[in-house]
Amino acid sequence: MNMQPEYLARLNEPVQQFVLDVEEGAGVEINVILDSKQNEGGTTGQGKLAVVIDAKSIQLFAPTNGYFPDGAVRHEVLHVRRFHVEGVPKLALADSEEWDKGFSDALGALDNAIEHIIIVPEELQFHSDRRKHWETVMQRVCSELPHVPEGERCLAVCLHWTFLRHVLPDSPVVEIARSFANKHALLELADHFADRFKAVAASKEKLVHLLFHTFPEIPKNRVALEYINSVTGTCQKPIP
C-alpha cells in the first residue's frame, strides 16, 4: 500500500518517487490525514505538516486548506526514512518509567532538534525555497532565547548554534545567536559542542552519548533509545 493517490499526485515527480521508496523501505504506507489543527502555525500563514511514526503506522497530518508543498512533505518523509529505513533510534521516555507527558514531549522536541541538524541540509539541497522557512524558524527560536529558563539555556544555545553553524552558516540569525551566547559566556562551549556534533553525526548513538556527556542534568535513567521497525516492532535500549 502507498500514500493515497490524490495526495501523491499533488507532489512533483522526485518527491513522489522519494515517498514511494521510503514506504517500500519502511514496509508501511504513509497515510495523509487532514486536520484543521494543522491550519495554525508554520511560517507562511498556511499552517504546517506533522508526522507521527509508529512501527505499524505512519500518519502525515496536513492542513485542511490544501497546503501540501513538496519541500515540507520531503522534510517529514526524511524523518520517516531515518527512523524506519535507516534504523536510527529516537529519544523516548523509558518504558520502566511512570508516564509523564511533559517529559515525554520535551524529549520529543529535543530529539527533533537533533534530527533537524541532520535532515534539513538534505531538504535544502532539493528545495532551496525552504531556506526562507528555516530562516524564519531560527529567527523565532533565537529571539525567544532570553525567555528560556536558566537551567535549559545552555542546552538551547548549543542546539541552536549547532543548527546555524551546520545548516545556515551565512544567515543573519547567526549574529543574534552569537551575541546571546557571548553575553552568557556560552559561545566557546557551543562552538565545541557544534564541532563534536559534526564529528559524530553519522551515529545517533554517539550523538546521544555526546548530549548526555555535555548535559548531565538531563536524567539519563528516565530516557531510552527507541528503535522502530515494521517487522520486529518497537524496542528500547538504555542510553549508552
JSON list of N, CA and C in Angstrom, two decimals, residues 69-146:
[
{"chain": "A", "resi": 69, "resn": "PRO", "atom": "N", "xyz": [3.05, 21.28, 0.39]},
{"chain": "A", "resi": 69, "resn": "PRO", "atom": "CA", "xyz": [4.16, 21.58, -0.53]},
{"chain": "A", "resi": 69, "resn": "PRO", "atom": "C", "xyz": [5.23, 20.49, -0.55]},
{"chain": "A", "resi": 70, "resn": "ASP", "atom": "N", "xyz": [5.88, 20.39, -1.70]},
{"chain": "A", "resi": 70, "resn": "ASP", "atom": "CA", "xyz": [6.91, 19.36, -1.90]},
{"chain": "A", "resi": 70, "resn": "ASP", "atom": "C", "xyz": [7.97, 19.36, -0.79]},
{"chain": "A", "resi": 71, "resn": "GLY", "atom": "N", "xyz": [8.52, 20.53, -0.49]},
{"chain": "A", "resi": 71, "resn": "GLY", "atom": "CA", "xyz": [9.63, 20.61, 0.46]},
{"chain": "A", "resi": 71, "resn": "GLY", "atom": "C", "xyz": [9.23, 20.18, 1.86]},
{"chain": "A", "resi": 72, "resn": "ALA", "atom": "N", "xyz": [8.03, 20.59, 2.29]},
{"chain": "A", "resi": 72, "resn": "ALA", "atom": "CA", "xyz": [7.55, 20.22, 3.63]},
{"chain": "A", "resi": 72, "resn": "ALA", "atom": "C", "xyz": [7.26, 18.72, 3.70]},
{"chain": "A", "resi": 73, "resn": "VAL", "atom": "N", "xyz": [6.73, 18.16, 2.61]},
{"chain": "A", "resi": 73, "resn": "VAL", "atom": "CA", "xyz": [6.47, 16.72, 2.59]},
{"chain": "A", "resi": 73, "resn": "VAL", "atom": "C", "xyz": [7.80, 15.96, 2.64]},
{"chain": "A", "resi": 74, "resn": "ARG", "atom": "N", "xyz": [8.78, 16.41, 1.84]},
{"chain": "A", "resi": 74, "resn": "ARG", "atom": "CA", "xyz": [10.09, 15.73, 1.89]},
{"chain": "A", "resi": 74, "resn": "ARG", "atom": "C", "xyz": [10.65, 15.78, 3.31]},
{"chain": "A", "resi": 75, "resn": "HIS", "atom": "N", "xyz": [10.51, 16.92, 3.98]},
{"chain": "A", "resi": 75, "resn": "HIS", "atom": "CA", "xyz": [11.04, 17.06, 5.34]},
{"chain": "A", "resi": 75, "resn": "HIS", "atom": "C", "xyz": [10.47, 15.96, 6.25]},
{"chain": "A", "resi": 76, "resn": "GLU", "atom": "N", "xyz": [9.14, 15.81, 6.24]},
{"chain": "A", "resi": 76, "resn": "GLU", "atom": "CA", "xyz": [8.52, 14.81, 7.12]},
{"chain": "A", "resi": 76, "resn": "GLU", "atom": "C", "xyz": [8.91, 13.39, 6.73]},
{"chain": "A", "resi": 77, "resn": "VAL", "atom": "N", "xyz": [9.03, 13.14, 5.42]},
{"chain": "A", "resi": 77, "resn": "VAL", "atom": "CA", "xyz": [9.37, 11.79, 4.96]},
{"chain": "A", "resi": 77, "resn": "VAL", "atom": "C", "xyz": [10.85, 11.48, 5.24]},
{"chain": "A", "resi": 78, "resn": "LEU", "atom": "N", "xyz": [11.69, 12.51, 5.31]},
{"chain": "A", "resi": 78, "resn": "LEU", "atom": "CA", "xyz": [13.09, 12.31, 5.75]},
{"chain": "A", "resi": 78, "resn": "LEU", "atom": "C", "xyz": [13.12, 11.78, 7.19]},
{"chain": "A", "resi": 79, "resn": "HIS", "atom": "N", "xyz": [12.24, 12.32, 8.05]},
{"chain": "A", "resi": 79, "resn": "HIS", "atom": "CA", "xyz": [12.13, 11.78, 9.42]},
{"chain": "A", "resi": 79, "resn": "HIS", "atom": "C", "xyz": [11.78, 10.29, 9.37]},
{"chain": "A", "resi": 80, "resn": "VAL", "atom": "N", "xyz": [10.82, 9.95, 8.51]},
{"chain": "A", "resi": 80, "resn": "VAL", "atom": "CA", "xyz": [10.39, 8.55, 8.39]},
{"chain": "A", "resi": 80, "resn": "VAL", "atom": "C", "xyz": [11.56, 7.68, 7.94]},
{"chain": "A", "resi": 81, "resn": "ARG", "atom": "N", "xyz": [12.30, 8.15, 6.94]},
{"chain": "A", "resi": 81, "resn": "ARG", "atom": "CA", "xyz": [13.42, 7.36, 6.42]},
{"chain": "A", "resi": 81, "resn": "ARG", "atom": "C", "xyz": [14.45, 7.10, 7.52]},
{"chain": "A", "resi": 82, "resn": "ARG", "atom": "N", "xyz": [14.77, 8.13, 8.29]},
{"chain": "A", "resi": 82, "resn": "ARG", "atom": "CA", "xyz": [15.76, 7.97, 9.36]},
{"chain": "A", "resi": 82, "resn": "ARG", "atom": "C", "xyz": [15.34, 6.85, 10.33]},
{"chain": "A", "resi": 83, "resn": "PHE", "atom": "N", "xyz": [14.11, 6.93, 10.83]},
{"chain": "A", "resi": 83, "resn": "PHE", "atom": "CA", "xyz": [13.69, 6.00, 11.89]},
{"chain": "A", "resi": 83, "resn": "PHE", "atom": "C", "xyz": [13.35, 4.62, 11.35]},
{"chain": "A", "resi": 84, "resn": "HIS", "atom": "N", "xyz": [12.63, 4.57, 10.22]},
{"chain": "A", "resi": 84, "resn": "HIS", "atom": "CA", "xyz": [12.12, 3.28, 9.74]},
{"chain": "A", "resi": 84, "resn": "HIS", "atom": "C", "xyz": [13.10, 2.56, 8.82]},
{"chain": "A", "resi": 85, "resn": "VAL", "atom": "N", "xyz": [13.74, 3.30, 7.92]},
{"chain": "A", "resi": 85, "resn": "VAL", "atom": "CA", "xyz": [14.57, 2.65, 6.90]},
{"chain": "A", "resi": 85, "resn": "VAL", "atom": "C", "xyz": [16.01, 2.53, 7.37]},
{"chain": "A", "resi": 86, "resn": "GLU", "atom": "N", "xyz": [16.54, 3.61, 7.96]},
{"chain": "A", "resi": 86, "resn": "GLU", "atom": "CA", "xyz": [17.95, 3.61, 8.39]},
{"chain": "A", "resi": 86, "resn": "GLU", "atom": "C", "xyz": [18.12, 3.04, 9.79]},
{"chain": "A", "resi": 87, "resn": "GLY", "atom": "N", "xyz": [17.00, 2.84, 10.51]},
{"chain": "A", "resi": 87, "resn": "GLY", "atom": "CA", "xyz": [17.09, 2.22, 11.84]},
{"chain": "A", "resi": 87, "resn": "GLY", "atom": "C", "xyz": [17.70, 3.11, 12.90]},
{"chain": "A", "resi": 88, "resn": "VAL", "atom": "N", "xyz": [17.60, 4.42, 12.70]},
{"chain": "A", "resi": 88, "resn": "VAL", "atom": "CA", "xyz": [18.14, 5.37, 13.67]},
{"chain": "A", "resi": 88, "resn": "VAL", "atom": "C", "xyz": [17.18, 5.43, 14.87]},
{"chain": "A", "resi": 89, "resn": "PRO", "atom": "N", "xyz": [17.69, 5.37, 16.10]},
{"chain": "A", "resi": 89, "resn": "PRO", "atom": "CA", "xyz": [16.79, 5.42, 17.25]},
{"chain": "A", "resi": 89, "resn": "PRO", "atom": "C", "xyz": [16.37, 6.86, 17.57]},
{"chain": "A", "resi": 90, "resn": "LYS", "atom": "N", "xyz": [15.29, 6.97, 18.34]},
{"chain": "A", "resi": 90, "resn": "LYS", "atom": "CA", "xyz": [14.90, 8.30, 18.82]},
{"chain": "A", "resi": 90, "resn": "LYS", "atom": "C", "xyz": [14.86, 8.29, 20.35]},
{"chain": "A", "resi": 91, "resn": "LEU", "atom": "N", "xyz": [15.01, 9.45, 20.93]},
{"chain": "A", "resi": 91, "resn": "LEU", "atom": "CA", "xyz": [14.93, 9.58, 22.38]},
{"chain": "A", "resi": 91, "resn": "LEU", "atom": "C", "xyz": [13.48, 9.40, 22.81]},
{"chain": "A", "resi": 92, "resn": "ALA", "atom": "N", "xyz": [13.27, 8.61, 23.85]},
{"chain": "A", "resi": 92, "resn": "ALA", "atom": "CA", "xyz": [11.90, 8.38, 24.35]},
{"chain": "A", "resi": 92, "resn": "ALA", "atom": "C", "xyz": [11.94, 8.18, 25.86]},
{"chain": "A", "resi": 93, "resn": "LEU", "atom": "N", "xyz": [10.80, 8.41, 26.49]},
{"chain": "A", "resi": 93, "resn": "LEU", "atom": "CA", "xyz": [10.67, 8.11, 27.90]},
{"chain": "A", "resi": 93, "resn": "LEU", "atom": "C", "xyz": [10.83, 6.60, 28.08]},
{"chain": "A", "resi": 94, "resn": "ALA", "atom": "N", "xyz": [11.69, 6.19, 29.00]},
{"chain": "A", "resi": 94, "resn": "ALA", "atom": "CA", "xyz": [11.95, 4.75, 29.21]},
{"chain": "A", "resi": 94, "resn": "ALA", "atom": "C", "xyz": [10.66, 4.04, 29.63]},
{"chain": "A", "resi": 95, "resn": "ASP", "atom": "N", "xyz": [10.45, 2.84, 29.08]},
{"chain": "A", "resi": 95, "resn": "ASP", "atom": "CA", "xyz": [9.24, 2.06, 29.40]},
{"chain": "A", "resi": 95, "resn": "ASP", "atom": "C", "xyz": [9.13, 1.77, 30.90]},
{"chain": "A", "resi": 96, "resn": "SER", "atom": "N", "xyz": [10.27, 1.71, 31.58]},
{"chain": "A", "resi": 96, "resn": "SER", "atom": "CA", "xyz": [10.26, 1.40, 33.01]},
{"chain": "A", "resi": 96, "resn": "SER", "atom": "C", "xyz": [9.77, 2.58, 33.86]},
{"chain": "A", "resi": 97, "resn": "GLU", "atom": "N", "xyz": [9.66, 3.75, 33.24]},
{"chain": "A", "resi": 97, "resn": "GLU", "atom": "CA", "xyz": [9.26, 4.96, 33.96]},
{"chain": "A", "resi": 97, "resn": "GLU", "atom": "C", "xyz": [7.74, 5.14, 33.95]},
{"chain": "A", "resi": 98, "resn": "GLU", "atom": "N", "xyz": [7.25, 5.79, 35.00]},
{"chain": "A", "resi": 98, "resn": "GLU", "atom": "CA", "xyz": [5.83, 6.16, 35.02]},
{"chain": "A", "resi": 98, "resn": "GLU", "atom": "C", "xyz": [5.58, 7.19, 33.91]},
{"chain": "A", "resi": 99, "resn": "TRP", "atom": "N", "xyz": [4.42, 7.11, 33.27]},
{"chain": "A", "resi": 99, "resn": "TRP", "atom": "CA", "xyz": [4.11, 8.02, 32.16]},
{"chain": "A", "resi": 99, "resn": "TRP", "atom": "C", "xyz": [4.16, 9.47, 32.63]},
{"chain": "A", "resi": 100, "resn": "ASP", "atom": "N", "xyz": [4.83, 10.30, 31.86]},
{"chain": "A", "resi": 100, "resn": "ASP", "atom": "CA", "xyz": [4.99, 11.73, 32.18]},
{"chain": "A", "resi": 100, "resn": "ASP", "atom": "C", "xyz": [4.93, 12.49, 30.86]},
{"chain": "A", "resi": 101, "resn": "LYS", "atom": "N", "xyz": [3.74, 13.03, 30.56]},
{"chain": "A", "resi": 101, "resn": "LYS", "atom": "CA", "xyz": [3.53, 13.66, 29.25]},
{"chain": "A", "resi": 101, "resn": "LYS", "atom": "C", "xyz": [4.49, 14.83, 29.02]},
{"chain": "A", "resi": 102, "resn": "GLY", "atom": "N", "xyz": [4.68, 15.65, 30.04]},
{"chain": "A", "resi": 102, "resn": "GLY", "atom": "CA", "xyz": [5.55, 16.82, 29.90]},
{"chain": "A", "resi": 102, "resn": "GLY", "atom": "C", "xyz": [6.97, 16.43, 29.54]},
{"chain": "A", "resi": 103, "resn": "PHE", "atom": "N", "xyz": [7.51, 15.43, 30.25]},
{"chain": "A", "resi": 103, "resn": "PHE", "atom": "CA", "xyz": [8.88, 14.99, 29.99]},
{"chain": "A", "resi": 103, "resn": "PHE", "atom": "C", "xyz": [8.98, 14.29, 28.64]},
{"chain": "A", "resi": 104, "resn": "SER", "atom": "N", "xyz": [7.96, 13.50, 28.31]},
{"chain": "A", "resi": 104, "resn": "SER", "atom": "CA", "xyz": [7.94, 12.80, 27.03]},
{"chain": "A", "resi": 104, "resn": "SER", "atom": "C", "xyz": [7.92, 13.80, 25.87]},
{"chain": "A", "resi": 105, "resn": "ASP", "atom": "N", "xyz": [7.10, 14.84, 26.00]},
{"chain": "A", "resi": 105, "resn": "ASP", "atom": "CA", "xyz": [7.03, 15.88, 24.95]},
{"chain": "A", "resi": 105, "resn": "ASP", "atom": "C", "xyz": [8.36, 16.63, 24.83]},
{"chain": "A", "resi": 106, "resn": "ALA", "atom": "N", "xyz": [8.99, 16.90, 25.99]},
{"chain": "A", "resi": 106, "resn": "ALA", "atom": "CA", "xyz": [10.29, 17.60, 25.97]},
{"chain": "A", "resi": 106, "resn": "ALA", "atom": "C", "xyz": [11.35, 16.75, 25.27]},
{"chain": "A", "resi": 107, "resn": "LEU", "atom": "N", "xyz": [11.33, 15.44, 25.51]},
{"chain": "A", "resi": 107, "resn": "LEU", "atom": "CA", "xyz": [12.27, 14.54, 24.83]},
{"chain": "A", "resi": 107, "resn": "LEU", "atom": "C", "xyz": [12.00, 14.52, 23.32]},
{"chain": "A", "resi": 108, "resn": "GLY", "atom": "N", "xyz": [10.73, 14.54, 22.95]},
{"chain": "A", "resi": 108, "resn": "GLY", "atom": "CA", "xyz": [10.36, 14.58, 21.53]},
{"chain": "A", "resi": 108, "resn": "GLY", "atom": "C", "xyz": [10.90, 15.82, 20.85]},
{"chain": "A", "resi": 109, "resn": "ALA", "atom": "N", "xyz": [10.77, 16.96, 21.54]},
{"chain": "A", "resi": 109, "resn": "ALA", "atom": "CA", "xyz": [11.26, 18.24, 20.99]},
{"chain": "A", "resi": 109, "resn": "ALA", "atom": "C", "xyz": [12.79, 18.22, 20.89]},
{"chain": "A", "resi": 110, "resn": "LEU", "atom": "N", "xyz": [13.45, 17.65, 21.90]},
{"chain": "A", "resi": 110, "resn": "LEU", "atom": "CA", "xyz": [14.91, 17.56, 21.91]},
{"chain": "A", "resi": 110, "resn": "LEU", "atom": "C", "xyz": [15.39, 16.66, 20.77]},
{"chain": "A", "resi": 111, "resn": "ASP", "atom": "N", "xyz": [14.72, 15.52, 20.59]},
{"chain": "A", "resi": 111, "resn": "ASP", "atom": "CA", "xyz": [15.10, 14.60, 19.52]},
{"chain": "A", "resi": 111, "resn": "ASP", "atom": "C", "xyz": [14.90, 15.26, 18.15]},
{"chain": "A", "resi": 112, "resn": "ASN", "atom": "N", "xyz": [13.80, 15.99, 18.02]},
{"chain": "A", "resi": 112, "resn": "ASN", "atom": "CA", "xyz": [13.51, 16.70, 16.77]},
{"chain": "A", "resi": 112, "resn": "ASN", "atom": "C", "xyz": [14.60, 17.70, 16.43]},
{"chain": "A", "resi": 113, "resn": "ALA", "atom": "N", "xyz": [15.06, 18.43, 17.46]},
{"chain": "A", "resi": 113, "resn": "ALA", "atom": "CA", "xyz": [16.11, 19.43, 17.24]},
{"chain": "A", "resi": 113, "resn": "ALA", "atom": "C", "xyz": [17.40, 18.76, 16.75]},
{"chain": "A", "resi": 114, "resn": "ILE", "atom": "N", "xyz": [17.73, 17.61, 17.33]},
{"chain": "A", "resi": 114, "resn": "ILE", "atom": "CA", "xyz": [18.92, 16.86, 16.89]},
{"chain": "A", "resi": 114, "resn": "ILE", "atom": "C", "xyz": [18.74, 16.39, 15.45]},
{"chain": "A", "resi": 115, "resn": "GLU", "atom": "N", "xyz": [17.58, 15.80, 15.17]},
{"chain": "A", "resi": 115, "resn": "GLU", "atom": "CA", "xyz": [17.31, 15.27, 13.83]},
{"chain": "A", "resi": 115, "resn": "GLU", "atom": "C", "xyz": [17.34, 16.36, 12.76]},
{"chain": "A", "resi": 116, "resn": "HIS", "atom": "N", "xyz": [16.85, 17.55, 13.10]},
{"chain": "A", "resi": 116, "resn": "HIS", "atom": "CA", "xyz": [16.81, 18.63, 12.11]},
{"chain": "A", "resi": 116, "resn": "HIS", "atom": "C", "xyz": [18.21, 19.04, 11.65]},
{"chain": "A", "resi": 117, "resn": "ILE", "atom": "N", "xyz": [19.18, 18.97, 12.55]},
{"chain": "A", "resi": 117, "resn": "ILE", "atom": "CA", "xyz": [20.56, 19.32, 12.16]},
{"chain": "A", "resi": 117, "resn": "ILE", "atom": "C", "xyz": [21.07, 18.33, 11.10]},
{"chain": "A", "resi": 118, "resn": "ILE", "atom": "N", "xyz": [20.55, 17.11, 11.13]},
{"chain": "A", "resi": 118, "resn": "ILE", "atom": "CA", "xyz": [20.95, 16.07, 10.17]},
{"chain": "A", "resi": 118, "resn": "ILE", "atom": "C", "xyz": [20.16, 16.17, 8.87]},
{"chain": "A", "resi": 119, "resn": "ILE", "atom": "N", "xyz": [18.82, 16.36, 8.97]},
{"chain": "A", "resi": 119, "resn": "ILE", "atom": "CA", "xyz": [18.00, 16.22, 7.76]},
{"chain": "A", "resi": 119, "resn": "ILE", "atom": "C", "xyz": [17.76, 17.51, 6.99]},
{"chain": "A", "resi": 120, "resn": "VAL", "atom": "N", "xyz": [17.81, 18.66, 7.66]},
{"chain": "A", "resi": 120, "resn": "VAL", "atom": "CA", "xyz": [17.49, 19.90, 6.93]},
{"chain": "A", "resi": 120, "resn": "VAL", "atom": "C", "xyz": [18.50, 20.20, 5.81]},
{"chain": "A", "resi": 121, "resn": "PRO", "atom": "N", "xyz": [19.81, 19.93, 5.98]},
{"chain": "A", "resi": 121, "resn": "PRO", "atom": "CA", "xyz": [20.71, 20.16, 4.85]},
{"chain": "A", "resi": 121, "resn": "PRO", "atom": "C", "xyz": [20.29, 19.39, 3.59]},
{"chain": "A", "resi": 122, "resn": "GLU", "atom": "N", "xyz": [19.82, 18.15, 3.76]},
{"chain": "A", "resi": 122, "resn": "GLU", "atom": "CA", "xyz": [19.37, 17.37, 2.60]},
{"chain": "A", "resi": 122, "resn": "GLU", "atom": "C", "xyz": [18.09, 17.96, 2.01]},
{"chain": "A", "resi": 123, "resn": "GLU", "atom": "N", "xyz": [17.20, 18.39, 2.89]},
{"chain": "A", "resi": 123, "resn": "GLU", "atom": "CA", "xyz": [15.96, 19.05, 2.44]},
{"chain": "A", "resi": 123, "resn": "GLU", "atom": "C", "xyz": [16.28, 20.28, 1.58]},
{"chain": "A", "resi": 124, "resn": "LEU", "atom": "N", "xyz": [17.22, 21.11, 2.05]},
{"chain": "A", "resi": 124, "resn": "LEU", "atom": "CA", "xyz": [17.57, 22.35, 1.34]},
{"chain": "A", "resi": 124, "resn": "LEU", "atom": "C", "xyz": [18.28, 22.08, 0.01]},
{"chain": "A", "resi": 125, "resn": "GLN", "atom": "N", "xyz": [18.99, 20.96, -0.05]},
{"chain": "A", "resi": 125, "resn": "GLN", "atom": "CA", "xyz": [19.65, 20.55, -1.29]},
{"chain": "A", "resi": 125, "resn": "GLN", "atom": "C", "xyz": [18.62, 20.40, -2.42]},
{"chain": "A", "resi": 126, "resn": "PHE", "atom": "N", "xyz": [17.45, 19.86, -2.08]},
{"chain": "A", "resi": 126, "resn": "PHE", "atom": "CA", "xyz": [16.40, 19.61, -3.07]},
{"chain": "A", "resi": 126, "resn": "PHE", "atom": "C", "xyz": [15.40, 20.76, -3.19]},
{"chain": "A", "resi": 127, "resn": "HIS", "atom": "N", "xyz": [15.25, 21.53, -2.10]},
{"chain": "A", "resi": 127, "resn": "HIS", "atom": "CA", "xyz": [14.20, 22.56, -2.08]},
{"chain": "A", "resi": 127, "resn": "HIS", "atom": "C", "xyz": [14.79, 23.85, -1.50]},
{"chain": "A", "resi": 128, "resn": "SER", "atom": "N", "xyz": [15.50, 24.60, -2.33]},
{"chain": "A", "resi": 128, "resn": "SER", "atom": "CA", "xyz": [16.15, 25.82, -1.84]},
{"chain": "A", "resi": 128, "resn": "SER", "atom": "C", "xyz": [15.12, 26.85, -1.34]},
{"chain": "A", "resi": 129, "resn": "ASP", "atom": "N", "xyz": [13.86, 26.73, -1.83]},
{"chain": "A", "resi": 129, "resn": "ASP", "atom": "CA", "xyz": [12.81, 27.65, -1.38]},
{"chain": "A", "resi": 129, "resn": "ASP", "atom": "C", "xyz": [12.50, 27.47, 0.11]},
{"chain": "A", "resi": 130, "resn": "ARG", "atom": "N", "xyz": [12.89, 26.34, 0.70]},
{"chain": "A", "resi": 130, "resn": "ARG", "atom": "CA", "xyz": [12.63, 26.09, 2.13]},
{"chain": "A", "resi": 130, "resn": "ARG", "atom": "C", "xyz": [13.60, 26.85, 3.03]},
{"chain": "A", "resi": 131, "resn": "ARG", "atom": "N", "xyz": [14.62, 27.44, 2.44]},
{"chain": "A", "resi": 131, "resn": "ARG", "atom": "CA", "xyz": [15.57, 28.20, 3.25]},
{"chain": "A", "resi": 131, "resn": "ARG", "atom": "C", "xyz": [14.86, 29.33, 4.01]},
{"chain": "A", "resi": 132, "resn": "LYS", "atom": "N", "xyz": [13.93, 29.99, 3.33]},
{"chain": "A", "resi": 132, "resn": "LYS", "atom": "CA", "xyz": [13.18, 31.09, 3.95]},
{"chain": "A", "resi": 132, "resn": "LYS", "atom": "C", "xyz": [12.42, 30.58, 5.18]},
{"chain": "A", "resi": 133, "resn": "HIS", "atom": "N", "xyz": [11.84, 29.39, 5.05]},
{"chain": "A", "resi": 133, "resn": "HIS", "atom": "CA", "xyz": [11.13, 28.77, 6.18]},
{"chain": "A", "resi": 133, "resn": "HIS", "atom": "C", "xyz": [12.07, 28.59, 7.37]},
{"chain": "A", "resi": 134, "resn": "TRP", "atom": "N", "xyz": [13.24, 28.01, 7.12]},
{"chain": "A", "resi": 134, "resn": "TRP", "atom": "CA", "xyz": [14.16, 27.73, 8.23]},
{"chain": "A", "resi": 134, "resn": "TRP", "atom": "C", "xyz": [14.78, 29.00, 8.80]},
{"chain": "A", "resi": 135, "resn": "GLU", "atom": "N", "xyz": [15.00, 30.00, 7.95]},
{"chain": "A", "resi": 135, "resn": "GLU", "atom": "CA", "xyz": [15.47, 31.31, 8.45]},
{"chain": "A", "resi": 135, "resn": "GLU", "atom": "C", "xyz": [14.44, 31.87, 9.45]},
{"chain": "A", "resi": 136, "resn": "THR", "atom": "N", "xyz": [13.16, 31.77, 9.07]},
{"chain": "A", "resi": 136, "resn": "THR", "atom": "CA", "xyz": [12.09, 32.30, 9.93]},
{"chain": "A", "resi": 136, "resn": "THR", "atom": "C", "xyz": [12.00, 31.52, 11.23]},
{"chain": "A", "resi": 137, "resn": "VAL", "atom": "N", "xyz": [12.08, 30.19, 11.14]},
{"chain": "A", "resi": 137, "resn": "VAL", "atom": "CA", "xyz": [12.04, 29.34, 12.34]},
{"chain": "A", "resi": 137, "resn": "VAL", "atom": "C", "xyz": [13.17, 29.73, 13.29]},
{"chain": "A", "resi": 138, "resn": "MET", "atom": "N", "xyz": [14.40, 29.86, 12.75]},
{"chain": "A", "resi": 138, "resn": "MET", "atom": "CA", "xyz": [15.55, 30.16, 13.61]},
{"chain": "A", "resi": 138, "resn": "MET", "atom": "C", "xyz": [15.50, 31.58, 14.16]},
{"chain": "A", "resi": 139, "resn": "GLN", "atom": "N", "xyz": [14.98, 32.50, 13.36]},
{"chain": "A", "resi": 139, "resn": "GLN", "atom": "CA", "xyz": [14.78, 33.88, 13.83]},
{"chain": "A", "resi": 139, "resn": "GLN", "atom": "C", "xyz": [13.87, 33.86, 15.08]},
{"chain": "A", "resi": 140, "resn": "ARG", "atom": "N", "xyz": [12.81, 33.06, 14.99]},
{"chain": "A", "resi": 140, "resn": "ARG", "atom": "CA", "xyz": [11.85, 32.97, 16.11]},
{"chain": "A", "resi": 140, "resn": "ARG", "atom": "C", "xyz": [12.49, 32.34, 17.34]},
{"chain": "A", "resi": 141, "resn": "VAL", "atom": "N", "xyz": [13.16, 31.18, 17.15]},
{"chain": "A", "resi": 141, "resn": "VAL", "atom": "CA", "xyz": [13.70, 30.49, 18.33]},
{"chain": "A", "resi": 141, "resn": "VAL", "atom": "C", "xyz": [14.82, 31.31, 18.98]},
{"chain": "A", "resi": 142, "resn": "CYS", "atom": "N", "xyz": [15.61, 32.00, 18.17]},
{"chain": "A", "resi": 142, "resn": "CYS", "atom": "CA", "xyz": [16.70, 32.79, 18.75]},
{"chain": "A", "resi": 142, "resn": "CYS", "atom": "C", "xyz": [16.18, 34.04, 19.45]},
{"chain": "A", "resi": 143, "resn": "SER", "atom": "N", "xyz": [15.08, 34.61, 18.94]},
{"chain": "A", "resi": 143, "resn": "SER", "atom": "CA", "xyz": [14.53, 35.78, 19.63]},
{"chain": "A", "resi": 143, "resn": "SER", "atom": "C", "xyz": [13.85, 35.37, 20.94]},
{"chain": "A", "resi": 144, "resn": "GLU", "atom": "N", "xyz": [13.54, 34.07, 21.08]},
{"chain": "A", "resi": 144, "resn": "GLU", "atom": "CA", "xyz": [12.95, 33.55, 22.32]},
{"chain": "A", "resi": 144, "resn": "GLU", "atom": "C", "xyz": [14.01, 33.16, 23.36]},
{"chain": "A", "resi": 145, "resn": "LEU", "atom": "N", "xyz": [15.28, 33.13, 22.95]},
{"chain": "A", "resi": 145, "resn": "LEU", "atom": "CA", "xyz": [16.34, 32.67, 23.88]},
{"chain": "A", "resi": 145, "resn": "LEU", "atom": "C", "xyz": [16.33, 33.40, 25.23]},
{"chain": "A", "resi": 146, "resn": "PRO", "atom": "N", "xyz": [16.10, 34.73, 25.27]},
{"chain": "A", "resi": 146, "resn": "PRO", "atom": "CA", "xyz": [16.09, 35.40, 26.58]},
{"chain": "A", "resi": 146, "resn": "PRO", "atom": "C", "xyz": [15.01, 34.87, 27.53]}
]
